[in-house]
Amino acid sequence: AALRNISIFKTNQINGGWCALVAKVLFGGKLLVRCGYIWSEFVERLGAGRVRRWLSTNLERVLLRSADAIIVSSSEDAREVERRHLFKARSITTVGNYVDLERFKPPQAVTSKPGRLVFVGRLEAQKNPMALLNALVGLESVHLTVVGDGSLRSQLEDEVSRLNLSVDFVGTVAHERLPALLVQNEALVMPSVYEGTPKALLEAMACGVPVIATKSPGITGVLTHNQNGYLCGLSTQDIRAAIQLVLGDQILRERLGQEGIRYVRKHHSLREAVEREIA
């Protein structure tokens, strides 16, 4: 009965958005579809079979065509919606993923430790963690902290033992503990093959932690090379070279950190995201 009094049903991702669509049909409210990434695109990139690709594309199309308004996290995603579904959406608004700047902010004093790197993300092929581990070979003074879990964890732990690397796997970390962990590191590394609008990247930037990331979809929509982050290729050699360069240049790290803070405060604050969504 309570749902009959709801005026707007909102999704936060395409996958599972059918619940909001059913609610609209049954109870007559408006449908606001928000997605942090394009579901059908991710299904394709994961190498799913033909049936799963067909289902994701068509369910996505039905949901988007039924929406009264659509919010995506980047202009890249807005173009992808129009390209994939061959229609001009009645309303596509871009509202970037946000960061709580009260929680994620630079420390008052320098707390990072020399040679320390951090990775934050799911331990899956999309995030390219194996290439990162192999990039650490020969970098004897570098220590990596891996935050997150996933199906590749045991394989990655075996690789660390085989290569005798200095790596800690800390698993999933509570969100409120993440800022204190991030600022202990001289850089965050994101070697992903593709992303949406990666929140872990934005949170590190908000804390003033320099970021090293691959030139991949989603990441290049946030980072400008050598300005608010350092971009590199996907290969082990490219990632290793970027780590060596950034860790070896304190002035570069300071500049990347400050530019990262400015960028996130200007484009990805929680306050701005709320105001734009309400509008």
Short mmCIF file of N, CA, C and O in Angstrom, two decimals, residues 105-149:
data_model
loop_
_atom_site.label_atom_id
_atom_site.label_comp_id
_atom_site.label_asym_id
_atom_site.label_seq_id
_atom_site.Cartn_x
_atom_site.Cartn_y
_atom_site.Cartn_z
N LYS A 105 39.39 13.37 2.55
CA LYS A 105 40.07 14.66 2.45
C LYS A 105 41.54 14.47 2.81
O LYS A 105 41.91 13.47 3.44
N PRO A 106 42.39 15.42 2.40
CA PRO A 106 43.82 15.27 2.67
C PRO A 106 44.10 15.28 4.17
O PRO A 106 43.41 15.95 4.94
N PRO A 107 45.11 14.55 4.62
CA PRO A 107 45.49 14.57 6.04
C PRO A 107 46.13 15.91 6.38
O PRO A 107 46.67 16.60 5.52
N GLN A 108 46.05 16.26 7.65
CA GLN A 108 46.65 17.53 8.09
C GLN A 108 48.18 17.46 8.08
O GLN A 108 48.85 18.46 7.91
N ALA A 109 48.70 16.26 8.26
CA ALA A 109 50.16 16.07 8.22
C ALA A 109 50.47 14.91 7.29
O ALA A 109 49.62 14.03 7.06
N VAL A 110 51.67 14.91 6.74
CA VAL A 110 52.07 13.84 5.81
C VAL A 110 52.13 12.51 6.56
O VAL A 110 52.80 12.39 7.59
N THR A 111 51.41 11.52 6.05
CA THR A 111 51.38 10.21 6.71
C THR A 111 51.82 9.09 5.78
O THR A 111 51.89 7.94 6.20
N SER A 112 52.08 9.39 4.51
CA SER A 112 52.46 8.33 3.57
C SER A 112 53.86 7.80 3.89
O SER A 112 54.70 8.51 4.44
N LYS A 113 54.06 6.54 3.53
CA LYS A 113 55.34 5.88 3.79
C LYS A 113 56.04 5.61 2.46
O LYS A 113 55.39 5.23 1.48
N PRO A 114 57.35 5.80 2.39
CA PRO A 114 58.08 5.64 1.13
C PRO A 114 57.87 4.27 0.49
O PRO A 114 57.91 3.24 1.17
N GLY A 115 57.62 4.30 -0.82
CA GLY A 115 57.52 3.06 -1.57
C GLY A 115 56.23 2.29 -1.41
O GLY A 115 56.11 1.17 -1.90
N ARG A 116 55.24 2.88 -0.78
CA ARG A 116 53.98 2.16 -0.55
C ARG A 116 52.95 2.51 -1.62
O ARG A 116 52.69 3.68 -1.91
N LEU A 117 52.35 1.47 -2.18
CA LEU A 117 51.29 1.60 -3.17
C LEU A 117 50.03 0.93 -2.65
O LEU A 117 50.10 0.01 -1.82
N VAL A 118 48.87 1.36 -3.16
CA VAL A 118 47.61 0.71 -2.78
C VAL A 118 46.78 0.45 -4.03
O VAL A 118 46.78 1.25 -4.97
N PHE A 119 46.11 -0.70 -4.04
CA PHE A 119 45.14 -1.07 -5.06
C PHE A 119 43.81 -1.26 -4.35
O PHE A 119 43.75 -1.94 -3.31
N VAL A 120 42.74 -0.68 -4.89
CA VAL A 120 41.41 -0.84 -4.31
C VAL A 120 40.47 -1.30 -5.41
O VAL A 120 40.28 -0.60 -6.41
N GLY A 121 39.87 -2.48 -5.23
CA GLY A 121 38.93 -2.96 -6.25
C GLY A 121 38.67 -4.44 -6.12
O GLY A 121 39.29 -5.14 -5.32
N ARG A 122 37.70 -4.90 -6.91
CA ARG A 122 37.40 -6.33 -6.95
C ARG A 122 38.56 -7.08 -7.60
O ARG A 122 39.17 -6.60 -8.56
N LEU A 123 38.85 -8.24 -7.09
CA LEU A 123 39.94 -9.05 -7.64
C LEU A 123 39.39 -9.93 -8.76
O LEU A 123 39.18 -11.13 -8.61
N GLU A 124 39.15 -9.26 -9.89
CA GLU A 124 38.59 -9.90 -11.08
C GLU A 124 39.41 -9.46 -12.29
O GLU A 124 40.14 -8.47 -12.25
N ALA A 125 39.24 -10.18 -13.40
CA ALA A 125 40.04 -9.93 -14.60
C ALA A 125 39.90 -8.50 -15.10
O ALA A 125 40.85 -7.90 -15.62
N GLN A 126 38.70 -7.93 -14.97
CA GLN A 126 38.46 -6.55 -15.42
C GLN A 126 39.46 -5.57 -14.79
O GLN A 126 39.88 -4.60 -15.43
N LYS A 127 39.83 -5.83 -13.55
CA LYS A 127 40.71 -4.91 -12.82
C LYS A 127 42.19 -5.13 -13.12
O LYS A 127 43.04 -4.38 -12.64
N ASN A 128 42.51 -6.21 -13.84
CA ASN A 128 43.88 -6.45 -14.30
C ASN A 128 44.90 -6.57 -13.17
O ASN A 128 46.03 -6.08 -13.29
N PRO A 129 44.57 -7.21 -12.04
CA PRO A 129 45.50 -7.22 -10.91
C PRO A 129 46.76 -8.06 -11.15
O PRO A 129 47.81 -7.77 -10.57
N MET A 130 46.66 -9.08 -12.00
CA MET A 130 47.84 -9.91 -12.25
C MET A 130 48.95 -9.10 -12.92
O MET A 130 50.14 -9.26 -12.60
N ALA A 131 48.57 -8.22 -13.85
CA ALA A 131 49.57 -7.37 -14.50
C ALA A 131 50.25 -6.45 -13.49
O ALA A 131 51.46 -6.19 -13.57
N LEU A 132 49.48 -5.99 -12.51
CA LEU A 132 50.06 -5.13 -11.46
C LEU A 132 51.09 -5.89 -10.64
O LEU A 132 52.19 -5.39 -10.38
N LEU A 133 50.75 -7.12 -10.24
CA LEU A 133 51.71 -7.91 -9.47
C LEU A 133 52.99 -8.14 -10.26
O LEU A 133 54.10 -7.99 -9.73
N ASN A 134 52.85 -8.48 -11.53
CA ASN A 134 54.04 -8.73 -12.34
C ASN A 134 54.84 -7.46 -12.59
O ASN A 134 56.06 -7.52 -12.79
N ALA A 135 54.18 -6.31 -12.54
CA ALA A 135 54.88 -5.04 -12.69
C ALA A 135 55.78 -4.74 -11.49
O ALA A 135 56.72 -3.95 -11.60
N LEU A 136 55.51 -5.39 -10.36
CA LEU A 136 56.30 -5.13 -9.15
C LEU A 136 57.61 -5.92 -9.12
O LEU A 136 58.47 -5.65 -8.27
N VAL A 137 57.77 -6.87 -10.05
CA VAL A 137 59.00 -7.67 -10.07
C VAL A 137 60.20 -6.75 -10.31
O VAL A 137 60.22 -5.96 -11.24
N GLY A 138 61.18 -6.86 -9.44
CA GLY A 138 62.38 -6.03 -9.55
C GLY A 138 62.30 -4.72 -8.80
O GLY A 138 63.32 -4.05 -8.63
N LEU A 139 61.10 -4.35 -8.32
CA LEU A 139 60.95 -3.11 -7.55
C LEU A 139 61.03 -3.47 -6.07
O LEU A 139 60.02 -3.52 -5.35
N GLU A 140 62.21 -3.72 -5.59
CA GLU A 140 62.40 -4.32 -4.26
C GLU A 140 61.99 -3.40 -3.11
O GLU A 140 61.66 -3.86 -2.03
N SER A 141 61.98 -2.10 -3.33
CA SER A 141 61.64 -1.17 -2.24
C SER A 141 60.15 -0.82 -2.22
O SER A 141 59.72 0.01 -1.43
N VAL A 142 59.37 -1.46 -3.08
CA VAL A 142 57.94 -1.13 -3.19
C VAL A 142 57.10 -2.16 -2.45
O VAL A 142 57.32 -3.37 -2.58
N HIS A 143 56.14 -1.66 -1.68
CA HIS A 143 55.19 -2.53 -0.98
C HIS A 143 53.78 -2.18 -1.45
O HIS A 143 53.41 -1.01 -1.51
N LEU A 144 52.99 -3.20 -1.77
CA LEU A 144 51.63 -3.00 -2.26
C LEU A 144 50.62 -3.52 -1.24
O LEU A 144 50.75 -4.65 -0.75
N THR A 145 49.61 -2.72 -0.95
CA THR A 145 48.47 -3.16 -0.15
C THR A 145 47.28 -3.34 -1.09
O THR A 145 46.93 -2.42 -1.84
N VAL A 146 46.68 -4.53 -1.08
CA VAL A 146 45.55 -4.86 -1.95
C VAL A 146 44.28 -4.85 -1.11
O VAL A 146 44.12 -5.66 -0.19
N VAL A 147 43.39 -3.91 -1.43
CA VAL A 147 42.11 -3.78 -0.73
C VAL A 147 41.02 -4.32 -1.65
O VAL A 147 40.86 -3.84 -2.77
N GLY A 148 40.27 -5.30 -1.18
CA GLY A 148 39.20 -5.87 -1.98
C GLY A 148 39.30 -7.39 -2.02
O GLY A 148 40.28 -7.98 -1.57
N ASP A 149 38.28 -8.01 -2.58
CA ASP A 149 38.23 -9.46 -2.65
C ASP A 149 37.63 -9.86 -3.98
O ASP A 149 37.10 -9.03 -4.71
#
